[in-house]
mmCIF file of N, CA, C and O in Angstrom:
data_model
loop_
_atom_site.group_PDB
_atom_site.id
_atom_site.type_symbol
_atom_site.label_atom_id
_atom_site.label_comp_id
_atom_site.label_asym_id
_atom_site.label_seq_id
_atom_site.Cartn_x
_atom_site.Cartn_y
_atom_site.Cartn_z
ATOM 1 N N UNK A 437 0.814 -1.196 0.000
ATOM 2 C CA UNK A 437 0.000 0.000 0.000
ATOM 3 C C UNK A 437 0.863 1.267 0.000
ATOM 4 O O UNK A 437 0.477 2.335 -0.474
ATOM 5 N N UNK A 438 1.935 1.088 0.509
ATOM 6 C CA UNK A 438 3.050 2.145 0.563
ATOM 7 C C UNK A 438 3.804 2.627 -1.145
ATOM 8 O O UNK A 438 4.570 3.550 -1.423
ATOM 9 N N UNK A 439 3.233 1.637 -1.950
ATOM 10 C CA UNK A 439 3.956 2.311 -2.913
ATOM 11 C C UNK A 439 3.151 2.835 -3.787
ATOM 12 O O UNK A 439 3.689 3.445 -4.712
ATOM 13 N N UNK A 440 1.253 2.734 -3.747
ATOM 14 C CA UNK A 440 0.016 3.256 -3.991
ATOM 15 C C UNK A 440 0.008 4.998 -3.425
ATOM 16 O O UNK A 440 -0.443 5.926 -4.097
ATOM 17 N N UNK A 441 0.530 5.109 -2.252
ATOM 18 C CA UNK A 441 0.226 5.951 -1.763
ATOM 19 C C UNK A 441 1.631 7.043 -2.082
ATOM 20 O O UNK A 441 1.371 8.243 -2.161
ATOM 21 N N UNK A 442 2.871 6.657 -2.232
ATOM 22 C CA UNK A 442 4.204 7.438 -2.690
ATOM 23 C C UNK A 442 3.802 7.664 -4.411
ATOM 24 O O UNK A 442 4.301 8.724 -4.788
ATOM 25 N N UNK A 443 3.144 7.049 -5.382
ATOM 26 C CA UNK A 443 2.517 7.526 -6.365
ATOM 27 C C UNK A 443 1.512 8.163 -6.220
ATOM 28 O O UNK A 443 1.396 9.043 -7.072
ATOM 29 N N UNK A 444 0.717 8.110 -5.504
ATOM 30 C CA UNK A 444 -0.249 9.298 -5.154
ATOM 31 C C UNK A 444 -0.056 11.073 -4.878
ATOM 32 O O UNK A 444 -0.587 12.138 -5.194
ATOM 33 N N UNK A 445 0.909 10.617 -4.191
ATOM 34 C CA UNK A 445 1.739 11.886 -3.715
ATOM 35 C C UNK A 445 2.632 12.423 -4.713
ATOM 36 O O UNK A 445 2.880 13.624 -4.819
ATOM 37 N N UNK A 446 3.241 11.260 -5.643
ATOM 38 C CA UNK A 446 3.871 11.934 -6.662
ATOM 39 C C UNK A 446 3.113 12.681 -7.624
ATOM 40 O O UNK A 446 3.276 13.880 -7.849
ATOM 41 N N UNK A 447 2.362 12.008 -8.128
ATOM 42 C CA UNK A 447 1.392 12.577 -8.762
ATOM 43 C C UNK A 447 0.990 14.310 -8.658
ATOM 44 O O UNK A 447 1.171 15.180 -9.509
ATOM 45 N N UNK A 448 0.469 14.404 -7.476
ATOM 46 C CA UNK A 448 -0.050 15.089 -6.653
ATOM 47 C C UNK A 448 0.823 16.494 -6.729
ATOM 48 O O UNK A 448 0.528 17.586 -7.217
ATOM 49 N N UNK A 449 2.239 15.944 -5.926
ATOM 50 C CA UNK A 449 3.033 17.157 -6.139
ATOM 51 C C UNK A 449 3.615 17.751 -7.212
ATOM 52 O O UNK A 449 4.011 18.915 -7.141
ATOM 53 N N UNK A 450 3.777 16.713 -8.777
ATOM 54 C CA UNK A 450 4.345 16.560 -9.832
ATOM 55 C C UNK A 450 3.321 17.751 -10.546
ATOM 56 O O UNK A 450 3.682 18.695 -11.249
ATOM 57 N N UNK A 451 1.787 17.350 -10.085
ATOM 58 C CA UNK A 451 1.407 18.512 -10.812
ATOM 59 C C UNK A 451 1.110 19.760 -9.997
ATOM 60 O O UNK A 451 0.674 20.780 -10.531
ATOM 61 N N UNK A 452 1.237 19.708 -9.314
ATOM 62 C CA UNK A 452 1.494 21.453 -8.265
ATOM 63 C C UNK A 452 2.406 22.243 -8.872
ATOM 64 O O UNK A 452 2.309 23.382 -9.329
ATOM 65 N N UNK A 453 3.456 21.351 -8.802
ATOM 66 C CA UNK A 453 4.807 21.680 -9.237
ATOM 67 C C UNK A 453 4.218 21.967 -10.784
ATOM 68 O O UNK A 453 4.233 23.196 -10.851
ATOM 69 N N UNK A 454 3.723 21.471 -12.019
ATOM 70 C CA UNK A 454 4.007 21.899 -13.369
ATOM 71 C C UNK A 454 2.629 23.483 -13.208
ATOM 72 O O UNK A 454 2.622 24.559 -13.804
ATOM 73 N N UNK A 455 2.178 23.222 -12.720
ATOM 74 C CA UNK A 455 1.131 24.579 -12.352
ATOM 75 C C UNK A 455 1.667 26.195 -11.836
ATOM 76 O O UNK A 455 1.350 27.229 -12.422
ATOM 77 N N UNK A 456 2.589 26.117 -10.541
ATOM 78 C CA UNK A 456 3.520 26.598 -10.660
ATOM 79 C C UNK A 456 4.339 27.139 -11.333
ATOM 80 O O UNK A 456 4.421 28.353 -11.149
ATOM 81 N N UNK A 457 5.048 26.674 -12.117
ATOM 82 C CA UNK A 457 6.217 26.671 -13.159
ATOM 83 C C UNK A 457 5.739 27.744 -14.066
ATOM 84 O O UNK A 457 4.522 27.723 -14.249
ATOM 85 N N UNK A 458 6.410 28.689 -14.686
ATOM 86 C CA UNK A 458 5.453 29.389 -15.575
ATOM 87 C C UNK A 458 5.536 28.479 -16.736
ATOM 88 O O UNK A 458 5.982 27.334 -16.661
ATOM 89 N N UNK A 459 5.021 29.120 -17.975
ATOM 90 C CA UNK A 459 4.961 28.265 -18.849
ATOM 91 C C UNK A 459 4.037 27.147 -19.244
ATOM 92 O O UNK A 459 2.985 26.992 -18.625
ATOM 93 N N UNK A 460 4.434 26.219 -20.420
ATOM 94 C CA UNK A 460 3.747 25.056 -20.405
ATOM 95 C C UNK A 460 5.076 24.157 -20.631
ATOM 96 O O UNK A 460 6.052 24.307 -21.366
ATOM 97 N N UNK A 461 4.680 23.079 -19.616
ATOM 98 C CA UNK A 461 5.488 21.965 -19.503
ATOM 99 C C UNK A 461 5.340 20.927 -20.702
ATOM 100 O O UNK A 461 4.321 20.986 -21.389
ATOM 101 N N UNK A 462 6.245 20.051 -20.955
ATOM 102 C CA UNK A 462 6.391 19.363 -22.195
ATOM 103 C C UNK A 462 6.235 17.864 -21.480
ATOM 104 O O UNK A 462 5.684 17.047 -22.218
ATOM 105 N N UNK A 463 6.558 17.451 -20.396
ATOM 106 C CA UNK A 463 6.985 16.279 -20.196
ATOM 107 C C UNK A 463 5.331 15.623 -19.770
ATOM 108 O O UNK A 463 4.299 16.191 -19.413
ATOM 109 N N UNK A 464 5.639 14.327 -19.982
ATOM 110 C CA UNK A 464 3.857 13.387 -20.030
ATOM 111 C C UNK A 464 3.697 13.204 -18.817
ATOM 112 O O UNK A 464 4.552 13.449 -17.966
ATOM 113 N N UNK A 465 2.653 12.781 -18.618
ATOM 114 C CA UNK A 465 2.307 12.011 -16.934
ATOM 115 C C UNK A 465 2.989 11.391 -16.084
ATOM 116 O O UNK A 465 3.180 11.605 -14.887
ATOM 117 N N UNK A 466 3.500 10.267 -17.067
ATOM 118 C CA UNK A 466 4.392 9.627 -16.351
ATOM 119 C C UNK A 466 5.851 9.997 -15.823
ATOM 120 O O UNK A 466 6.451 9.395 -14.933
ATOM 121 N N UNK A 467 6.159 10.743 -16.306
ATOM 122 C CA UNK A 467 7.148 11.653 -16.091
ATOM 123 C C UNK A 467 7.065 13.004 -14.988
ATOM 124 O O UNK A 467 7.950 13.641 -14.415
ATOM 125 N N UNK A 468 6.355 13.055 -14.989
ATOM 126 C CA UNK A 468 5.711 14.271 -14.102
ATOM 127 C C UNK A 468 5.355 13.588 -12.823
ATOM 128 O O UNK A 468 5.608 14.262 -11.824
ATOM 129 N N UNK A 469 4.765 12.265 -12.585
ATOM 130 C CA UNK A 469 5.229 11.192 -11.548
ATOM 131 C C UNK A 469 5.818 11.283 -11.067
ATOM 132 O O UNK A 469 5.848 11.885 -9.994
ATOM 133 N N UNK A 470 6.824 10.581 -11.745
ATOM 134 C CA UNK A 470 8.237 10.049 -11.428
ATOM 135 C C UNK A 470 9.326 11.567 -10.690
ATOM 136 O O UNK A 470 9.939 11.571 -9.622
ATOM 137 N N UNK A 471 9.244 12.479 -11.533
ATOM 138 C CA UNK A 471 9.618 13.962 -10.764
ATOM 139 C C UNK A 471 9.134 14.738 -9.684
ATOM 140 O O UNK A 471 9.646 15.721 -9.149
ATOM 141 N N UNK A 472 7.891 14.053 -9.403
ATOM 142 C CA UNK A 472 6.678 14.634 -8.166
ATOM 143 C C UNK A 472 7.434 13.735 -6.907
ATOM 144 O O UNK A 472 7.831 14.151 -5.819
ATOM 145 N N UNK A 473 7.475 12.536 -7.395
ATOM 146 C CA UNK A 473 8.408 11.682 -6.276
ATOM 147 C C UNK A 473 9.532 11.708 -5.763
ATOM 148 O O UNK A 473 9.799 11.650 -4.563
ATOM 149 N N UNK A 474 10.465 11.824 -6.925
ATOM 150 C CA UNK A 474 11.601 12.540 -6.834
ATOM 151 C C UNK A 474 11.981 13.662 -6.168
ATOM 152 O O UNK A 474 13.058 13.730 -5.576
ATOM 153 N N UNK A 475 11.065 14.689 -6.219
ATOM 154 C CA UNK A 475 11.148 15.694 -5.789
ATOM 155 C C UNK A 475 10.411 15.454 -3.933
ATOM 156 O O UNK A 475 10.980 16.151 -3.092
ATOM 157 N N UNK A 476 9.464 14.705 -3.504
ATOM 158 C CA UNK A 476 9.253 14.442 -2.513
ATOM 159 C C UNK A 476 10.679 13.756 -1.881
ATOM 160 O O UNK A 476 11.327 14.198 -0.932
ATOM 161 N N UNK A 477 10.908 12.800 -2.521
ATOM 162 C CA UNK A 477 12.080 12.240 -1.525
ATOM 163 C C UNK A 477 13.302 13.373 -0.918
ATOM 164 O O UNK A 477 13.779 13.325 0.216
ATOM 165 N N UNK A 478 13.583 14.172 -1.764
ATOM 166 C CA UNK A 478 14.370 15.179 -1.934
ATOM 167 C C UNK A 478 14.112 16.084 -0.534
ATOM 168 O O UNK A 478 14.849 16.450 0.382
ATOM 169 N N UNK A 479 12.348 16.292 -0.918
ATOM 170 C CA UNK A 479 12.077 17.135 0.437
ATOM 171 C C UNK A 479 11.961 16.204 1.798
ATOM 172 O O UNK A 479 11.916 16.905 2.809
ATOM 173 N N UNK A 480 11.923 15.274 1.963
ATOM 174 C CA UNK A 480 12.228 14.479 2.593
ATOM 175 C C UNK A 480 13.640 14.674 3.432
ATOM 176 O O UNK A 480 13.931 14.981 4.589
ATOM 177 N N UNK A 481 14.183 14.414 2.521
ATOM 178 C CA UNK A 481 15.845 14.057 2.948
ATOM 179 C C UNK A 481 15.967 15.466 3.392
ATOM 180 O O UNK A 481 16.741 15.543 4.346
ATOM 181 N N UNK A 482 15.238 17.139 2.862
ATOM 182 C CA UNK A 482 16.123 18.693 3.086
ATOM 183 C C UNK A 482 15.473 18.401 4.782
ATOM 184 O O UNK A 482 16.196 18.133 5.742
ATOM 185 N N UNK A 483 14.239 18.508 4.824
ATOM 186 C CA UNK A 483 13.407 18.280 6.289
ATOM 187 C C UNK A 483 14.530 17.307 7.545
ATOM 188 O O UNK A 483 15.154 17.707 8.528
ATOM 189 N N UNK A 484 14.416 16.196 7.050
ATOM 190 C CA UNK A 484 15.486 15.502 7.942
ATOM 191 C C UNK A 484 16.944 16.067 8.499
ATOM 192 O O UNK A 484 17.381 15.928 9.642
ATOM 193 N N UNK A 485 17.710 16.882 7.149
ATOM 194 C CA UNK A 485 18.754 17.555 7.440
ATOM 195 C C UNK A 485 18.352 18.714 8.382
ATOM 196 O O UNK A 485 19.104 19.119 9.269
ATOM 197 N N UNK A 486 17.475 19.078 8.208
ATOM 198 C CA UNK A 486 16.976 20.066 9.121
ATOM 199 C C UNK A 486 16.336 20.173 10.233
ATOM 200 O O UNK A 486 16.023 21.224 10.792
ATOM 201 N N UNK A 487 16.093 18.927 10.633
ATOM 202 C CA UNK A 487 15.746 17.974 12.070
ATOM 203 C C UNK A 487 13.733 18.723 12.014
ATOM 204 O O UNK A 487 13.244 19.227 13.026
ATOM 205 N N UNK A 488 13.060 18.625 10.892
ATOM 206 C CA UNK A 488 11.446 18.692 10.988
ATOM 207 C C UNK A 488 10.886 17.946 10.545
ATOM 208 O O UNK A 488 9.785 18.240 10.080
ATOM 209 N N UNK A 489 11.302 16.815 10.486
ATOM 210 C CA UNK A 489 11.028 15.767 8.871
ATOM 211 C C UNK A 489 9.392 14.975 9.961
ATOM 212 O O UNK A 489 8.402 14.446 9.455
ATOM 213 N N UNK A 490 9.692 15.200 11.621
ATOM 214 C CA UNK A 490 8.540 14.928 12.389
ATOM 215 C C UNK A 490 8.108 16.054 13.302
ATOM 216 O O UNK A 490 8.894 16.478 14.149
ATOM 217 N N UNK A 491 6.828 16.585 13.159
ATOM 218 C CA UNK A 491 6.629 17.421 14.095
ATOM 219 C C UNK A 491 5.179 16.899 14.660
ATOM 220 O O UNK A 491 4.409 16.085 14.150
ATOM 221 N N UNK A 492 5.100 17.399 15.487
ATOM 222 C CA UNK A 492 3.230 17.659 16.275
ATOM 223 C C UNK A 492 2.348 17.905 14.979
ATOM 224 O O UNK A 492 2.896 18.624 14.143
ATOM 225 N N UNK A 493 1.277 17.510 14.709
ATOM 226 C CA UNK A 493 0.237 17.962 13.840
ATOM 227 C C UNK A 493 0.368 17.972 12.542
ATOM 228 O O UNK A 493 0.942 16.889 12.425
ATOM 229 N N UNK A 494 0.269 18.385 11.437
ATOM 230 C CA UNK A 494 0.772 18.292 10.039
ATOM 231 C C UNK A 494 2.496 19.170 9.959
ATOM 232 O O UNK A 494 2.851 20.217 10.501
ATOM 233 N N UNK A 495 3.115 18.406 9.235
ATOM 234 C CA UNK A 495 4.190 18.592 9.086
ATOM 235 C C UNK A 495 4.450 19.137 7.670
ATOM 236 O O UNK A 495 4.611 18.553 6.599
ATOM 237 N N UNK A 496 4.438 20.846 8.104
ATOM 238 C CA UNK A 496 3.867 21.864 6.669
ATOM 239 C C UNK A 496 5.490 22.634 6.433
ATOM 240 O O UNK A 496 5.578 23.347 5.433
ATOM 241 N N UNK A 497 6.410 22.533 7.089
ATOM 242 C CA UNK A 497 7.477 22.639 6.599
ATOM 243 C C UNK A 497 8.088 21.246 5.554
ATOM 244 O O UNK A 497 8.939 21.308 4.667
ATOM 245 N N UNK A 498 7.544 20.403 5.892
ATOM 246 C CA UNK A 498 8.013 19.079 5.164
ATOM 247 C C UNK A 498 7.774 19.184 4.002
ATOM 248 O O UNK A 498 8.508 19.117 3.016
ATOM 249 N N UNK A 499 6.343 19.413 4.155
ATOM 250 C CA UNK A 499 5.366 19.516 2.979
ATOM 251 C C UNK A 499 5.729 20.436 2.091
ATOM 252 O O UNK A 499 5.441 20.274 0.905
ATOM 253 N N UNK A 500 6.466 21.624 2.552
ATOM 254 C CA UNK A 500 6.743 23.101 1.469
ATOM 255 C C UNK A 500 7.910 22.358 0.846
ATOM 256 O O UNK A 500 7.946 22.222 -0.377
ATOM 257 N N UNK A 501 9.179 21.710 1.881
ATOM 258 C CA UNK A 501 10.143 21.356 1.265
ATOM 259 C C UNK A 501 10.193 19.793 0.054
ATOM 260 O O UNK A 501 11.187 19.592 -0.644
ATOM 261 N N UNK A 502 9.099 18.962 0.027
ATOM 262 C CA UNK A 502 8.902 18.245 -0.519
ATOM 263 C C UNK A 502 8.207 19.411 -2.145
ATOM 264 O O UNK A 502 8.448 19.253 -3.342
ATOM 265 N N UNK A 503 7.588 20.177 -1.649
ATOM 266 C CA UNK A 503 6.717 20.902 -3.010
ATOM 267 C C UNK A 503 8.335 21.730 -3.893
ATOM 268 O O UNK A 503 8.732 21.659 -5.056
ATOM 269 N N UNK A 504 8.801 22.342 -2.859
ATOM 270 C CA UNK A 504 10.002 22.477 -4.014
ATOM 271 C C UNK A 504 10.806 21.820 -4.662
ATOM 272 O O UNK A 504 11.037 22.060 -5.848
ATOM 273 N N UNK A 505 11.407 20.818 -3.950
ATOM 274 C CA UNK A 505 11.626 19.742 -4.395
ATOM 275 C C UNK A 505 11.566 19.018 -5.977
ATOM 276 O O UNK A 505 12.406 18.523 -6.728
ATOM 277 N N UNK A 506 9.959 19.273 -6.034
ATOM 278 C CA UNK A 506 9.167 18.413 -6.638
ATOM 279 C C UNK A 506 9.631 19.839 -8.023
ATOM 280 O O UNK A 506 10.199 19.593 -9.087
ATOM 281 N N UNK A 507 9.225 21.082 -7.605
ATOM 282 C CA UNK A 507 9.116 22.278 -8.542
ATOM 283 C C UNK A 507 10.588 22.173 -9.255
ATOM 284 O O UNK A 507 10.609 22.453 -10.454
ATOM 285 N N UNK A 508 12.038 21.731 -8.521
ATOM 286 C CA UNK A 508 12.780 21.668 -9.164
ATOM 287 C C UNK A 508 13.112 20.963 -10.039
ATOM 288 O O UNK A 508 13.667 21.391 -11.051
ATOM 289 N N UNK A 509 12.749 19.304 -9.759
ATOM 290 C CA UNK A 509 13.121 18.455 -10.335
ATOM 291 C C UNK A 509 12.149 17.961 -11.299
ATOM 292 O O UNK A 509 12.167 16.816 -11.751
ATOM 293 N N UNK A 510 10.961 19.216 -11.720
ATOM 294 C CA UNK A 510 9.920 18.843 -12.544
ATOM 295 C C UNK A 510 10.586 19.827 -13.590
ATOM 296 O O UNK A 510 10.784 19.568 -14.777
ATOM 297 N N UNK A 511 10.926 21.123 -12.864
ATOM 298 C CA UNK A 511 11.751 22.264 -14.495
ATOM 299 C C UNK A 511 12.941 21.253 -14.836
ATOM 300 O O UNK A 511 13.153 21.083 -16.036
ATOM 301 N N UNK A 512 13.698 20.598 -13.974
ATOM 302 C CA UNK A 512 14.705 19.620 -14.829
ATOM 303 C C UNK A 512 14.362 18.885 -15.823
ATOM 304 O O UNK A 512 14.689 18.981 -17.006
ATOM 305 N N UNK A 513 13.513 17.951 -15.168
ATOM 306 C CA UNK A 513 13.271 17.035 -15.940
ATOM 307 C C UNK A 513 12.445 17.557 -17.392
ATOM 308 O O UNK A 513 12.627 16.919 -18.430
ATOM 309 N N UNK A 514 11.609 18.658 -17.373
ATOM 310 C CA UNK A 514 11.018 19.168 -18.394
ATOM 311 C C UNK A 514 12.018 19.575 -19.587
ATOM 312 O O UNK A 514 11.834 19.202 -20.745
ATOM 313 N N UNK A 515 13.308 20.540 -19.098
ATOM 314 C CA UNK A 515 14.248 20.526 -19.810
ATOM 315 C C UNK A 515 15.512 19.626 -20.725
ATOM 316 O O UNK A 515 16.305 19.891 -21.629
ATOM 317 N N UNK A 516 15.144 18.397 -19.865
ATOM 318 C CA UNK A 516 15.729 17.069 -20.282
ATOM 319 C C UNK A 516 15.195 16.794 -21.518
ATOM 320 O O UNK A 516 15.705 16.724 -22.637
ATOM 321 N N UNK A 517 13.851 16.621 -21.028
ATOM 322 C CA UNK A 517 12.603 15.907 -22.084
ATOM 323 C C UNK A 517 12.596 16.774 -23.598
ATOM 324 O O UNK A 517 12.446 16.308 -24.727
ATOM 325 N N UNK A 518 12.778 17.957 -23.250
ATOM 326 C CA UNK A 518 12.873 18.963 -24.483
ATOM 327 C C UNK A 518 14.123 18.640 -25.368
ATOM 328 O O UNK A 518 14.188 18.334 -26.559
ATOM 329 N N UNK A 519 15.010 18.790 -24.500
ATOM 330 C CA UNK A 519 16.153 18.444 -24.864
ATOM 331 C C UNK A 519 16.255 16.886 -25.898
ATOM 332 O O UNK A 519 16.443 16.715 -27.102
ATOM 333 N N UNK A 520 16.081 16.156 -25.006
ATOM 334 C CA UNK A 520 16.004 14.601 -25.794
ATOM 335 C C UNK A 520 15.378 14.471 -26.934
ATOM 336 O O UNK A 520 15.868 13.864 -27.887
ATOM 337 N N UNK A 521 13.853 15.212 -26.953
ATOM 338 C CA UNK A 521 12.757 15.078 -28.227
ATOM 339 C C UNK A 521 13.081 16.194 -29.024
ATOM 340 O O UNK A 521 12.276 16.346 -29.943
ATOM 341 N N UNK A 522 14.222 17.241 -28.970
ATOM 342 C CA UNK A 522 14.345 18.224 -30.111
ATOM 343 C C UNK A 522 15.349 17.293 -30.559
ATOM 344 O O UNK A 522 15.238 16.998 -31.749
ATOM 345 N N UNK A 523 16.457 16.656 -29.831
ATOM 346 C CA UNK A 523 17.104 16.167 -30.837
ATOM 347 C C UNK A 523 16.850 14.468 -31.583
ATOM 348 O O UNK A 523 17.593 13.948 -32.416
ATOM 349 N N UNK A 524 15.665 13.900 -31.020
ATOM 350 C CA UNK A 524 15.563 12.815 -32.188
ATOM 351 C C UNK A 524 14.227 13.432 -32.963
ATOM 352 O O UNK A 524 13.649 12.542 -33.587
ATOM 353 N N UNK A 525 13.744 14.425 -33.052
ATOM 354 C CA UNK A 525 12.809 15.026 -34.016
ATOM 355 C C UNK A 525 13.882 15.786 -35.116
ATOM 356 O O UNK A 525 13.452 15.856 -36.267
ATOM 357 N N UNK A 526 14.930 16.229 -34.920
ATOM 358 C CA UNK A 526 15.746 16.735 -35.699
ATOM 359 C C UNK A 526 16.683 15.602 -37.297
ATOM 360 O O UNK A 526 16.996 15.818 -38.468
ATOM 361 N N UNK A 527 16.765 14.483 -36.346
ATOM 362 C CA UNK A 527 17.031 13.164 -36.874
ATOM 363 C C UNK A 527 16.175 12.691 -37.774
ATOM 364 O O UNK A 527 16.742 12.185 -38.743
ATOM 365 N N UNK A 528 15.165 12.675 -37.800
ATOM 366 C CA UNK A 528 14.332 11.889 -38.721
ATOM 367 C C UNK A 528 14.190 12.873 -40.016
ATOM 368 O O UNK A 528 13.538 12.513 -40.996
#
């Protein structure tokens, strides 16, 4: 159930994060996943370094640092994706 619910969340933050972002994002769903998660673990790990990763009641510093997280590694990955599909669209 734990890995239902870490895609949920990816999801979740993956598109906060492309909403955010100005622009329009290029990269698909699944990708935007996979970077929502990414970007959670990330905020994960900044929270822990920062000894809040547990607090009393909702844990809304976690939560901000998981959302950036997610905001960074969704403009990466968007720029990847651009990157990769300009150059095999150039190829053909």
């Amino acid at each position: 159930m734990n890995w239902l619910w870490a895609l949920i969340v990816g999801l979740i933050l993956g598109l906060i994060a492309k909403a955010i972002l100005p622009g329009k994002q290029q990269i698909p769903l699944w990708l935007t996943v996979l970077c929502g998660l990414i970007g959670s673990v990330l905020g994960n790990w900044a929270a822990t370094g920062l000894g809040v990763n547990e607090t009393r009641g909702i844990d809304w510093i976690r939560h901000i640092l998981q959302l950036i997280g997610a905001i960074i590694i969704v403009a990466i990955g968007d720029r990847i994706w651009v990157a990769v599909r300009g150059k095999r669209s150039h190829r053909t």
